[in-house]
PDB file of C-alpha atoms and ligand atoms in Angstrom:
ATOM      1  CA  MET A   1     -18.256 -20.647  -9.893  1.00  0.00           C
ATOM      2  CA  ASN A   2     -15.045 -19.116  -8.399  1.00  0.00           C
ATOM      3  CA  LEU A   3     -13.864 -19.687  -5.186  1.00  0.00           C
ATOM      4  CA  ALA A   4     -14.424 -16.809  -2.509  1.00  0.00           C
ATOM      5  CA  PHE A   5     -10.845 -16.652  -1.509  1.00  0.00           C
ATOM      6  CA  ILE A   6     -10.056 -14.350   2.225  1.00  0.00           C
ATOM      7  CA  SER A   7      -7.001 -12.709   3.552  1.00  0.00           C
ATOM      8  CA  HIS A   8      -5.841  -9.473   5.120  1.00  0.00           C
ATOM      9  CA  PRO A   9      -2.557  -7.555   5.231  1.00  0.00           C
ATOM     10  CA  ASP A  10      -2.993  -7.091   9.349  1.00  0.00           C
ATOM     11  CA  CYS A  11      -2.230 -11.994   8.946  1.00  0.00           C
ATOM     12  CA  LEU A  12       1.776  -9.961   8.245  1.00  0.00           C
ATOM     13  CA  GLU A  13       2.372  -7.799  10.956  1.00  0.00           C
ATOM     14  CA  HIS A  14       2.084 -10.636  13.939  1.00  0.00           C
ATOM     15  CA  ARG A  15       5.855 -12.560  14.174  1.00  0.00           C
ATOM     16  CA  MET A  16       7.241 -14.418  17.303  1.00  0.00           C
ATOM     17  CA  GLY A  17      10.623 -14.027  16.539  1.00  0.00           C
ATOM     18  CA  ALA A  18      13.592 -13.945  13.951  1.00  0.00           C
ATOM     19  CA  HIS A  19      13.547 -17.531  15.010  1.00  0.00           C
ATOM     20  CA  HIS A  20      10.553 -18.737  14.984  1.00  0.00           C
ATOM     21  CA  VAL A  21       8.874 -20.943  12.079  1.00  0.00           C
ATOM     22  CA  GLU A  22       5.026 -20.143  11.794  1.00  0.00           C
ATOM     23  CA  VAL A  23       6.169 -16.634   9.618  1.00  0.00           C
ATOM     24  CA  PRO A  24       4.322 -14.465   7.221  1.00  0.00           C
ATOM     25  CA  GLU A  25       6.018 -15.807   4.638  1.00  0.00           C
ATOM     26  CA  ARG A  26       4.064 -18.564   5.169  1.00  0.00           C
ATOM     27  CA  LEU A  27       1.094 -16.212   2.854  1.00  0.00           C
ATOM     28  CA  HIS A  28       3.283 -15.009   0.731  1.00  0.00           C
ATOM     29  CA  ALA A  29       4.627 -18.930  -0.858  1.00  0.00           C
ATOM     30  CA  ILE A  30       1.291 -19.424  -0.566  1.00  0.00           C
ATOM     31  CA  THR A  31       0.154 -15.801  -2.633  1.00  0.00           C
ATOM     32  CA  ASP A  32       3.207 -15.681  -4.996  1.00  0.00           C
ATOM     33  CA  ARG A  33       2.427 -20.273  -6.257  1.00  0.00           C
ATOM     34  CA  LEU A  34      -1.454 -19.284  -7.013  1.00  0.00           C
ATOM     35  CA  ILE A  35       0.030 -16.471  -9.361  1.00  0.00           C
ATOM     36  CA  ALA A  36       2.680 -18.390 -10.883  1.00  0.00           C
ATOM     37  CA  SER A  37      -0.294 -22.121 -11.299  1.00  0.00           C
ATOM     38  CA  GLY A  38      -2.093 -19.271 -12.580  1.00  0.00           C
ATOM     39  CA  MET A  39      -4.923 -20.451 -10.335  1.00  0.00           C
ATOM     40  CA  GLU A  40      -4.989 -16.987  -9.361  1.00  0.00           C
ATOM     41  CA  MET A  41      -7.597 -15.839 -12.075  1.00  0.00           C
ATOM     42  CA  LEU A  42     -10.171 -17.717 -10.309  1.00  0.00           C
ATOM     43  CA  LEU A  43     -10.536 -16.311  -7.353  1.00  0.00           C
ATOM     44  CA  THR A  44     -12.474 -13.531  -6.321  1.00  0.00           C
ATOM     45  CA  HIS A  45      -9.842 -11.324  -3.490  1.00  0.00           C
ATOM     46  CA  TYR A  46     -11.808 -10.550   0.006  1.00  0.00           C
ATOM     47  CA  ASP A  47     -11.126  -8.121   3.475  1.00  0.00           C
ATOM     48  CA  ALA A  48     -11.220 -10.874   6.644  1.00  0.00           C
ATOM     49  CA  PRO A  49     -13.383  -8.579   8.675  1.00  0.00           C
ATOM     50  CA  MET A  50     -12.730  -8.481  12.884  1.00  0.00           C
ATOM     51  CA  ALA A  51     -13.999 -10.532  14.419  1.00  0.00           C
ATOM     52  CA  GLU A  52     -15.755  -8.785  17.627  1.00  0.00           C
ATOM     53  CA  ARG A  53     -15.583  -9.727  20.873  1.00  0.00           C
ATOM     54  CA  GLU A  54     -19.220 -11.402  20.963  1.00  0.00           C
ATOM     55  CA  ALA A  55     -18.298 -13.746  18.461  1.00  0.00           C
ATOM     56  CA  LEU A  56     -15.073 -14.829  19.737  1.00  0.00           C
ATOM     57  CA  LEU A  57     -17.251 -15.383  23.436  1.00  0.00           C
ATOM     58  CA  ARG A  58     -19.242 -18.232  21.934  1.00  0.00           C
ATOM     59  CA  VAL A  59     -15.837 -20.970  21.394  1.00  0.00           C
ATOM     60  CA  HIS A  60     -13.502 -18.753  23.552  1.00  0.00           C
ATOM     61  CA  ASP A  61     -14.061 -18.226  27.844  1.00  0.00           C
ATOM     62  CA  ALA A  62     -14.049 -13.950  29.168  1.00  0.00           C
ATOM     63  CA  ASP A  63     -11.331 -13.727  30.968  1.00  0.00           C
ATOM     64  CA  TYR A  64      -9.418 -15.377  28.069  1.00  0.00           C
ATOM     65  CA  VAL A  65     -10.559 -12.748  25.106  1.00  0.00           C
ATOM     66  CA  GLU A  66     -10.729  -9.853  27.691  1.00  0.00           C
ATOM     67  CA  MET A  67      -6.466 -11.206  28.547  1.00  0.00           C
ATOM     68  CA  LEU A  68      -6.014 -11.165  24.606  1.00  0.00           C
ATOM     69  CA  PHE A  69      -6.964  -7.950  24.285  1.00  0.00           C
ATOM     70  CA  SER A  70      -5.300  -6.467  27.340  1.00  0.00           C
ATOM     71  CA  ASN A  71      -2.332  -8.237  27.326  1.00  0.00           C
ATOM     72  CA  ALA A  72      -0.933  -6.769  23.836  1.00  0.00           C
ATOM     73  CA  PRO A  73       1.579  -5.102  23.693  1.00  0.00           C
ATOM     74  CA  HIS A  74       1.997  -1.557  21.822  1.00  0.00           C
ATOM     75  CA  ALA A  75       5.222  -1.257  21.551  1.00  0.00           C
ATOM     76  CA  SER A  76       6.565  -3.196  18.186  1.00  0.00           C
ATOM     77  CA  ASP A  77      10.051  -5.001  19.812  1.00  0.00           C
ATOM     78  CA  VAL A  78       8.126  -6.276  22.522  1.00  0.00           C
ATOM     79  CA  LEU A  79       6.569  -9.993  22.928  1.00  0.00           C
ATOM     80  CA  THR A  80       4.074 -11.386  25.123  1.00  0.00           C
ATOM     81  CA  TRP A  81       4.448 -15.248  25.055  1.00  0.00           C
ATOM     82  CA  VAL A  82       1.230 -16.442  26.175  1.00  0.00           C
ATOM     83  CA  ASP A  83       2.345 -20.218  26.028  1.00  0.00           C
ATOM     84  CA  GLY A  84       6.164 -21.796  25.365  1.00  0.00           C
ATOM     85  CA  ASP A  85       5.926 -21.509  21.737  1.00  0.00           C
ATOM     86  CA  THR A  86       3.604 -19.099  21.295  1.00  0.00           C
ATOM     87  CA  ALA A  87       4.191 -14.374  21.673  1.00  0.00           C
ATOM     88  CA  MET A  88       1.610 -12.131  21.393  1.00  0.00           C
ATOM     89  CA  ASN A  89       3.572  -8.969  18.863  1.00  0.00           C
ATOM     90  CA  ALA A  90       1.598  -5.353  18.611  1.00  0.00           C
ATOM     91  CA  GLY A  91       0.114  -6.940  15.434  1.00  0.00           C
ATOM     92  CA  THR A  92      -0.331 -10.152  17.391  1.00  0.00           C
ATOM     93  CA  LEU A  93      -4.678  -9.285  18.578  1.00  0.00           C
ATOM     94  CA  ASN A  94      -5.680  -7.684  15.746  1.00  0.00           C
ATOM     95  CA  ALA A  95      -4.371 -10.739  13.070  1.00  0.00           C
ATOM     96  CA  ALA A  96      -5.694 -12.947  15.319  1.00  0.00           C
ATOM     97  CA  ARG A  97      -8.698 -10.656  15.320  1.00  0.00           C
ATOM     98  CA  ARG A  98      -8.736 -11.193  11.630  1.00  0.00           C
ATOM     99  CA  ALA A  99      -8.594 -14.886  11.142  1.00  0.00           C
ATOM    100  CA  ALA A 100     -11.514 -15.790  13.214  1.00  0.00           C
ATOM    101  CA  GLY A 101     -13.351 -12.799  11.392  1.00  0.00           C
ATOM    102  CA  ALA A 102     -12.118 -14.587   7.700  1.00  0.00           C
ATOM    103  CA  ALA A 103     -13.827 -17.852   8.350  1.00  0.00           C
ATOM    104  CA  MET A 104     -16.736 -15.816   9.961  1.00  0.00           C
ATOM    105  CA  LEU A 105     -17.335 -14.200   6.276  1.00  0.00           C
ATOM    106  CA  GLY A 106     -16.815 -17.847   4.458  1.00  0.00           C
ATOM    107  CA  ILE A 107     -19.412 -18.786   6.398  1.00  0.00           C
ATOM    108  CA  ASP A 108     -21.598 -15.540   5.820  1.00  0.00           C
ATOM    109  CA  LEU A 109     -20.125 -16.004   1.404  1.00  0.00           C
ATOM    110  CA  VAL A 110     -21.351 -19.686   0.879  1.00  0.00           C
ATOM    111  CA  MET A 111     -24.380 -19.504   3.275  1.00  0.00           C
ATOM    112  CA  THR A 112     -25.801 -17.163   1.057  1.00  0.00           C
ATOM    113  CA  ASP A 113     -24.444 -18.299  -2.723  1.00  0.00           C
ATOM    114  CA  LYS A 114     -21.883 -15.955  -3.160  1.00  0.00           C
ATOM    115  CA  HIS A 115     -19.046 -18.431  -3.684  1.00  0.00           C
ATOM    116  CA  HIS A 116     -19.738 -22.674  -2.864  1.00  0.00           C
ATOM    117  CA  ALA A 117     -16.044 -22.702  -1.309  1.00  0.00           C
ATOM    118  CA  ALA A 118     -13.852 -20.408   0.761  1.00  0.00           C
ATOM    119  CA  PHE A 119      -9.779 -20.386   1.633  1.00  0.00           C
ATOM    120  CA  CYS A 120      -8.951 -18.615   3.821  1.00  0.00           C
ATOM    121  CA  ALA A 121      -5.166 -17.526   4.222  1.00  0.00           C
ATOM    122  CA  VAL A 122      -4.655 -16.133   7.180  1.00  0.00           C
ATOM    123  CA  ARG A 123      -2.188 -16.666  10.109  1.00  0.00           C
ATOM    124  CA  PRO A 124      -1.496 -16.745  13.452  1.00  0.00           C
ATOM    125  CA  PRO A 125      -3.568 -20.739  12.875  1.00  0.00           C
ATOM    126  CA  GLY A 126      -6.717 -21.964  15.423  1.00  0.00           C
ATOM    127  CA  HIS A 127      -6.492 -25.222  14.891  1.00  0.00           C
ATOM    128  CA  HIS A 128      -4.332 -25.868  19.551  1.00  0.00           C
ATOM    129  CA  ALA A 129      -6.383 -22.911  21.015  1.00  0.00           C
ATOM    130  CA  GLU A 130      -9.177 -24.000  22.900  1.00  0.00           C
ATOM    131  CA  ARG A 131     -11.661 -22.685  25.636  1.00  0.00           C
ATOM    132  CA  HIS A 132      -9.831 -21.327  27.733  1.00  0.00           C
ATOM    133  CA  GLN A 133      -5.822 -21.726  26.258  1.00  0.00           C
ATOM    134  CA  ALA A 134      -3.391 -19.835  23.691  1.00  0.00           C
ATOM    135  CA  MET A 135      -1.161 -23.206  22.681  1.00  0.00           C
ATOM    136  CA  GLY A 136       0.787 -24.298  19.836  1.00  0.00           C
ATOM    137  CA  PHE A 137       0.990 -20.987  17.250  1.00  0.00           C
ATOM    138  CA  CYS A 138      -2.614 -20.114  17.988  1.00  0.00           C
ATOM    139  CA  PHE A 139      -4.769 -17.701  19.648  1.00  0.00           C
ATOM    140  CA  PHE A 140      -8.326 -17.994  18.519  1.00  0.00           C
ATOM    141  CA  ASN A 141      -9.931 -21.044  16.763  1.00  0.00           C
ATOM    142  CA  ASN A 142     -10.563 -19.203  13.685  1.00  0.00           C
ATOM    143  CA  VAL A 143     -12.106 -22.940  12.728  1.00  0.00           C
ATOM    144  CA  ALA A 144     -14.478 -22.565  15.983  1.00  0.00           C
ATOM    145  CA  VAL A 145     -15.667 -19.614  15.681  1.00  0.00           C
ATOM    146  CA  GLY A 146     -17.076 -19.807  12.084  1.00  0.00           C
ATOM    147  CA  ALA A 147     -18.608 -23.460  13.699  1.00  0.00           C
ATOM    148  CA  ALA A 148     -20.057 -21.272  16.214  1.00  0.00           C
ATOM    149  CA  HIS A 149     -21.131 -18.371  13.715  1.00  0.00           C
ATOM    150  CA  ALA A 150     -22.838 -20.689  11.167  1.00  0.00           C
ATOM    151  CA  LEU A 151     -24.982 -22.203  14.631  1.00  0.00           C
ATOM    152  CA  ALA A 152     -25.675 -19.453  15.615  1.00  0.00           C
ATOM    153  CA  GLN A 153     -26.132 -16.619  12.671  1.00  0.00           C
ATOM    154  CA  HIS A 154     -27.549 -19.059   9.640  1.00  0.00           C
ATOM    155  CA  GLY A 155     -29.454 -21.888  11.642  1.00  0.00           C
ATOM    156  CA  LEU A 156     -27.064 -24.481  10.692  1.00  0.00           C
ATOM    157  CA  GLN A 157     -28.416 -28.181  12.587  1.00  0.00           C
ATOM    158  CA  ARG A 158     -24.839 -30.412  11.405  1.00  0.00           C
ATOM    159  CA  ILE A 159     -21.205 -28.794  10.651  1.00  0.00           C
ATOM    160  CA  ALA A 160     -18.389 -31.117  10.139  1.00  0.00           C
ATOM    161  CA  ILE A 161     -15.527 -30.381  10.241  1.00  0.00           C
ATOM    162  CA  VAL A 162     -12.512 -32.263   9.220  1.00  0.00           C
ATOM    163  CA  ASP A 163      -8.968 -31.491  10.691  1.00  0.00           C
ATOM    164  CA  PHE A 164      -6.068 -33.056   8.251  1.00  0.00           C
ATOM    165  CA  ASP A 165      -3.137 -31.013   9.986  1.00  0.00           C
ATOM    166  CA  VAL A 166      -0.651 -33.381  11.706  1.00  0.00           C
ATOM    167  CA  HIS A 167      -1.264 -32.877  14.586  1.00  0.00           C
ATOM    168  CA  HIS A 168      -3.979 -33.573  17.112  1.00  0.00           C
ATOM    169  CA  GLY A 169      -6.615 -30.331  16.609  1.00  0.00           C
ATOM    170  CA  ASN A 170      -7.633 -30.824  20.825  1.00  0.00           C
ATOM    171  CA  GLY A 171      -9.074 -26.790  20.546  1.00  0.00           C
ATOM    172  CA  THR A 172     -11.697 -28.382  18.399  1.00  0.00           C
ATOM    173  CA  GLU A 173     -12.506 -31.212  20.288  1.00  0.00           C
ATOM    174  CA  ASP A 174     -12.067 -28.977  23.557  1.00  0.00           C
ATOM    175  CA  ILE A 175     -14.773 -26.441  21.979  1.00  0.00           C
ATOM    176  CA  PHE A 176     -16.315 -28.619  21.058  1.00  0.00           C
ATOM    177  CA  ALA A 177     -16.137 -32.135  22.257  1.00  0.00           C
ATOM    178  CA  GLY A 178     -20.662 -33.977  22.783  1.00  0.00           C
ATOM    179  CA  ASP A 179     -21.736 -30.663  20.826  1.00  0.00           C
ATOM    180  CA  GLU A 180     -24.016 -33.053  18.590  1.00  0.00           C
ATOM    181  CA  ARG A 181     -24.387 -30.634  16.031  1.00  0.00           C
ATOM    182  CA  VAL A 182     -20.780 -30.319  15.407  1.00  0.00           C
ATOM    183  CA  LEU A 183     -18.911 -33.942  14.335  1.00  0.00           C
ATOM    184  CA  PHE A 184     -15.636 -33.335  14.700  1.00  0.00           C
ATOM    185  CA  CYS A 185     -13.152 -34.917  12.162  1.00  0.00           C
ATOM    186  CA  SER A 186      -9.228 -35.238  12.557  1.00  0.00           C
ATOM    187  CA  SER A 187      -6.202 -36.945  11.850  1.00  0.00           C
ATOM    188  CA  PHE A 188      -2.820 -36.497  13.642  1.00  0.00           C
ATOM    189  CA  GLN A 189       0.596 -38.443  13.816  1.00  0.00           C
ATOM    190  CA  HIS A 190       0.957 -40.012  17.464  1.00  0.00           C
ATOM    191  CA  PRO A 191       2.020 -40.000  19.099  1.00  0.00           C
ATOM    192  CA  PHE A 192       3.125 -36.891  19.102  1.00  0.00           C
ATOM    193  CA  TYR A 193       2.607 -33.120  19.591  1.00  0.00           C
ATOM    194  CA  PRO A 194       0.071 -32.100  21.632  1.00  0.00           C
ATOM    195  CA  GLY A 195      -0.556 -35.986  22.759  1.00  0.00           C
ATOM    196  CA  SER A 196      -4.798 -35.471  23.175  1.00  0.00           C
ATOM    197  CA  GLY A 197      -6.890 -37.315  20.951  1.00  0.00           C
ATOM    198  CA  ALA A 198      -5.675 -41.355  20.616  1.00  0.00           C
ATOM    199  CA  ASP A 199      -7.620 -41.799  23.084  1.00  0.00           C
ATOM    200  CA  SER A 200     -10.957 -38.584  23.032  1.00  0.00           C
ATOM    201  CA  GLN A 201     -14.027 -40.488  24.007  1.00  0.00           C
ATOM    202  CA  ALA A 202     -17.026 -38.492  22.806  1.00  0.00           C
ATOM    203  CA  PRO A 203     -19.124 -39.973  21.130  1.00  0.00           C
ATOM    204  CA  ASN A 204     -19.432 -36.377  18.180  1.00  0.00           C
ATOM    205  CA  VAL A 205     -15.097 -37.386  17.722  1.00  0.00           C
ATOM    206  CA  ALA A 206     -13.795 -38.724  14.646  1.00  0.00           C
ATOM    207  CA  ASN A 207      -9.710 -38.947  15.333  1.00  0.00           C
ATOM    208  CA  LEU A 208      -8.205 -40.721  13.170  1.00  0.00           C
ATOM    209  CA  PRO A 209      -3.936 -41.162  14.800  1.00  0.00           C
ATOM    210  CA  LEU A 210      -1.638 -42.550  12.750  1.00  0.00           C
ATOM    211  CA  PRO A 211       2.466 -43.826  13.475  1.00  0.00           C
ATOM    212  CA  ALA A 212       4.938 -42.268  12.385  1.00  0.00           C
ATOM    213  CA  ARG A 213       6.225 -41.741   8.682  1.00  0.00           C
ATOM    214  CA  THR A 214       2.481 -42.642   7.835  1.00  0.00           C
ATOM    215  CA  ASP A 215       2.705 -41.781   3.541  1.00  0.00           C
ATOM    216  CA  GLY A 216      -0.666 -41.180   0.814  1.00  0.00           C
ATOM    217  CA  ASN A 217      -1.205 -44.838   0.452  1.00  0.00           C
ATOM    218  CA  ALA A 218      -1.459 -45.422   4.614  1.00  0.00           C
ATOM    219  CA  TYR A 219      -3.547 -42.258   4.616  1.00  0.00           C
ATOM    220  CA  ARG A 220      -6.348 -42.051   1.973  1.00  0.00           C
ATOM    221  CA  ALA A 221      -7.199 -45.926   3.382  1.00  0.00           C
ATOM    222  CA  ALA A 222      -7.581 -44.654   6.823  1.00  0.00           C
ATOM    223  CA  VAL A 223      -9.477 -42.083   5.141  1.00  0.00           C
ATOM    224  CA  GLU A 224     -11.589 -44.330   3.830  1.00  0.00           C
ATOM    225  CA  GLN A 225     -12.531 -46.646   6.663  1.00  0.00           C
ATOM    226  CA  THR A 226     -13.282 -44.187   8.977  1.00  0.00           C
ATOM    227  CA  TRP A 227     -14.533 -40.850   8.028  1.00  0.00           C
ATOM    228  CA  LEU A 228     -16.115 -40.493   5.102  1.00  0.00           C
ATOM    229  CA  PRO A 229     -18.795 -43.167   5.334  1.00  0.00           C
ATOM    230  CA  ARG A 230     -18.971 -41.177   9.616  1.00  0.00           C
ATOM    231  CA  LEU A 231     -19.071 -38.053   8.074  1.00  0.00           C
ATOM    232  CA  ASP A 232     -21.392 -39.417   4.908  1.00  0.00           C
ATOM    233  CA  ALA A 233     -24.042 -41.211   7.751  1.00  0.00           C
ATOM    234  CA  PHE A 234     -23.948 -37.206   9.009  1.00  0.00           C
ATOM    235  CA  GLN A 235     -25.198 -36.481   6.324  1.00  0.00           C
ATOM    236  CA  PRO A 236     -23.355 -32.414   7.182  1.00  0.00           C
ATOM    237  CA  GLU A 237     -25.193 -29.190   6.122  1.00  0.00           C
ATOM    238  CA  LEU A 238     -21.402 -27.470   5.632  1.00  0.00           C
ATOM    239  CA  ILE A 239     -17.663 -28.878   5.813  1.00  0.00           C
ATOM    240  CA  LEU A 240     -15.744 -27.105   7.074  1.00  0.00           C
ATOM    241  CA  ILE A 241     -11.715 -27.865   6.764  1.00  0.00           C
ATOM    242  CA  SER A 242      -8.890 -27.044   9.254  1.00  0.00           C
ATOM    243  CA  ALA A 243      -5.867 -27.226   6.620  1.00  0.00           C
ATOM    244  CA  GLY A 244      -2.812 -27.928   7.653  1.00  0.00           C
ATOM    245  CA  PHE A 245      -0.095 -28.949   5.022  1.00  0.00           C
ATOM    246  CA  ASP A 246       2.586 -29.925   8.464  1.00  0.00           C
ATOM    247  CA  GLY A 247       2.429 -33.983   6.811  1.00  0.00           C
ATOM    248  CA  HIS A 248       3.618 -33.055   3.902  1.00  0.00           C
ATOM    249  CA  VAL A 249       7.153 -35.047   2.777  1.00  0.00           C
ATOM    250  CA  GLU A 250       9.088 -32.006   2.817  1.00  0.00           C
ATOM    251  CA  ASP A 251       8.265 -30.441   5.929  1.00  0.00           C
ATOM    252  CA  ASP A 252      10.182 -31.021   9.177  1.00  0.00           C
ATOM    253  CA  MET A 253       7.684 -30.338  11.625  1.00  0.00           C
ATOM    254  CA  ALA A 254       6.605 -34.045  11.616  1.00  0.00           C
ATOM    255  CA  HIS A 255       7.481 -37.214  10.196  1.00  0.00           C
ATOM    256  CA  PHE A 256       4.311 -37.967   7.690  1.00  0.00           C
ATOM    257  CA  MET A 257       5.086 -38.686   4.225  1.00  0.00           C
ATOM    258  CA  LEU A 258       1.244 -36.544   2.530  1.00  0.00           C
ATOM    259  CA  ARG A 259       2.763 -34.882  -1.409  1.00  0.00           C
ATOM    260  CA  GLU A 260       0.229 -32.596  -3.327  1.00  0.00           C
ATOM    261  CA  PRO A 261      -1.806 -36.037  -4.167  1.00  0.00           C
ATOM    262  CA  ASP A 262      -2.633 -36.839  -1.229  1.00  0.00           C
ATOM    263  CA  TYR A 263      -3.937 -32.954  -0.323  1.00  0.00           C
ATOM    264  CA  ALA A 264      -5.716 -33.143  -3.870  1.00  0.00           C
ATOM    265  CA  TRP A 265      -7.782 -36.448  -3.244  1.00  0.00           C
ATOM    266  CA  VAL A 266      -8.731 -35.592   0.726  1.00  0.00           C
ATOM    267  CA  THR A 267      -9.871 -32.328  -0.912  1.00  0.00           C
ATOM    268  CA  ARG A 268     -12.028 -34.160  -3.465  1.00  0.00           C
ATOM    269  CA  GLU A 269     -13.502 -36.143  -1.603  1.00  0.00           C
ATOM    270  CA  LEU A 270     -14.828 -34.091   1.169  1.00  0.00           C
ATOM    271  CA  HIS A 271     -15.938 -31.364  -1.990  1.00  0.00           C
ATOM    272  CA  ASP A 272     -17.713 -34.958  -3.422  1.00  0.00           C
ATOM    273  CA  LEU A 273     -19.836 -34.873  -0.096  1.00  0.00           C
ATOM    274  CA  ALA A 274     -20.846 -31.619   0.353  1.00  0.00           C
ATOM    275  CA  ALA A 275     -21.840 -32.268  -2.929  1.00  0.00           C
ATOM    276  CA  ARG A 276     -23.836 -34.892  -1.853  1.00  0.00           C
ATOM    277  CA  HIS A 277     -25.218 -33.153   1.250  1.00  0.00           C
ATOM    278  CA  ALA A 278     -24.892 -29.732   1.671  1.00  0.00           C
ATOM    279  CA  GLN A 279     -25.013 -28.073  -1.876  1.00  0.00           C
ATOM    280  CA  GLU A 280     -20.875 -27.680  -2.678  1.00  0.00           C
ATOM    281  CA  ARG A 281     -20.725 -25.596   0.574  1.00  0.00           C
ATOM    282  CA  VAL A 282     -17.056 -26.280   1.792  1.00  0.00           C
ATOM    283  CA  VAL A 283     -15.030 -23.115   3.901  1.00  0.00           C
ATOM    284  CA  SER A 284     -11.805 -24.363   4.225  1.00  0.00           C
ATOM    285  CA  VAL A 285      -9.222 -22.103   7.210  1.00  0.00           C
ATOM    286  CA  LEU A 286      -5.258 -22.349   7.161  1.00  0.00           C
ATOM    287  CA  GLU A 287      -3.766 -23.927   9.800  1.00  0.00           C
ATOM    288  CA  GLY A 288       0.031 -25.372   9.843  1.00  0.00           C
ATOM    289  CA  GLY A 289       2.278 -26.048   6.784  1.00  0.00           C
ATOM    290  CA  TYR A 290       5.931 -24.851   7.153  1.00  0.00           C
ATOM    291  CA  ALA A 291       7.893 -25.710   4.126  1.00  0.00           C
ATOM    292  CA  LEU A 292       7.133 -23.282   2.770  1.00  0.00           C
ATOM    293  CA  SER A 293       7.656 -24.188  -1.214  1.00  0.00           C
ATOM    294  CA  ALA A 294       4.784 -27.709  -0.329  1.00  0.00           C
ATOM    295  CA  LEU A 295       3.267 -25.370   1.640  1.00  0.00           C
ATOM    296  CA  GLY A 296       2.683 -23.039  -1.624  1.00  0.00           C
ATOM    297  CA  ARG A 297       1.943 -26.008  -3.923  1.00  0.00           C
ATOM    298  CA  SER A 298      -0.295 -28.097  -1.386  1.00  0.00           C
ATOM    299  CA  VAL A 299      -2.421 -24.924  -1.050  1.00  0.00           C
ATOM    300  CA  SER A 300      -3.025 -24.394  -4.552  1.00  0.00           C
ATOM    301  CA  THR A 301      -3.665 -27.732  -5.072  1.00  0.00           C
ATOM    302  CA  HIS A 302      -6.277 -27.828  -2.298  1.00  0.00           C
ATOM    303  CA  ILE A 303      -7.845 -24.636  -3.878  1.00  0.00           C
ATOM    304  CA  ASP A 304      -7.946 -25.984  -7.580  1.00  0.00           C
ATOM    305  CA  GLU A 305      -9.552 -29.132  -5.962  1.00  0.00           C
ATOM    306  CA  LEU A 306     -12.067 -27.167  -4.052  1.00  0.00           C
ATOM    307  CA  ILE A 307     -12.834 -25.005  -7.828  1.00  0.00           C
ATOM    308  CA  GLY A 308     -13.518 -28.356  -8.831  1.00  0.00           C
ATOM    309  CA  GLN A 309     -16.438 -29.909 -11.107  1.00  0.00           C
ATOM    310  CA  VAL A 310     -18.300 -32.562  -9.370  1.00  0.00           C
TER     311      VAL A 310
HETATM  312 ZN1  LIG B 401       0.305 -28.556  12.498  1.00  0.00          ZN
END
């Protein structure tokens, strides 16, 4: 069965200024690489719908959601900063609603057996967005909106969210810490932005802080020892991935030394887990990844393993 590839042209209209690294070209780098590698033929494209307020309010506070809806600038050349590195332009609100809506559609598609897996090529990313706060290029927490939708609309009891972005998924942890229907696993460079996660106490959080210069071998060993037994014991009915590729050795956003085979490996492990427990259901949502060539190659590898035979 081929893979659902969910995106939307609106996700290209969110821009945070000439010198910002979180740029629309990230999505072009992904689609260009998928065409060049021949992977394109294995994808079914879907337009991401806009998440409605009701869906956003499952994981965000009402006054925060209203602030984003009402602060969105209308003039095309205006930026409204909501955090030190996070700004809204005229296209941001729709892009952010599409990004969250993509995760919801991906879940609907896998839960109704239209596809076993989905990849959401969306921006802005989401995993730093907390219940009440935008930060780190994120507005709505896309993967959390998706998980809450799966719990509310598909009656699931156990969802795993695995976040292999190089930064701690502080927003996702903020939203789900203590909610034992969700097992949240985040690996990240530590100490590093945003500084959280190394001493989390919540029983449903399996954080994996790793030092700068962590390479593929060290990363795989840590995942094997900590996440995989925990995920197997949890027996998730659905696996969501916060898929950030900024731990790539070519990405100077951070200081991990991962390469495409490492992203392939972790994806294959998650796919195998999904085959054991979740009828192969995996929905992956793009987070970081700023070195354009490395991002395109890594996503292509990731998608190849999401499709792959178990
Ligand atoms: Zn990141």
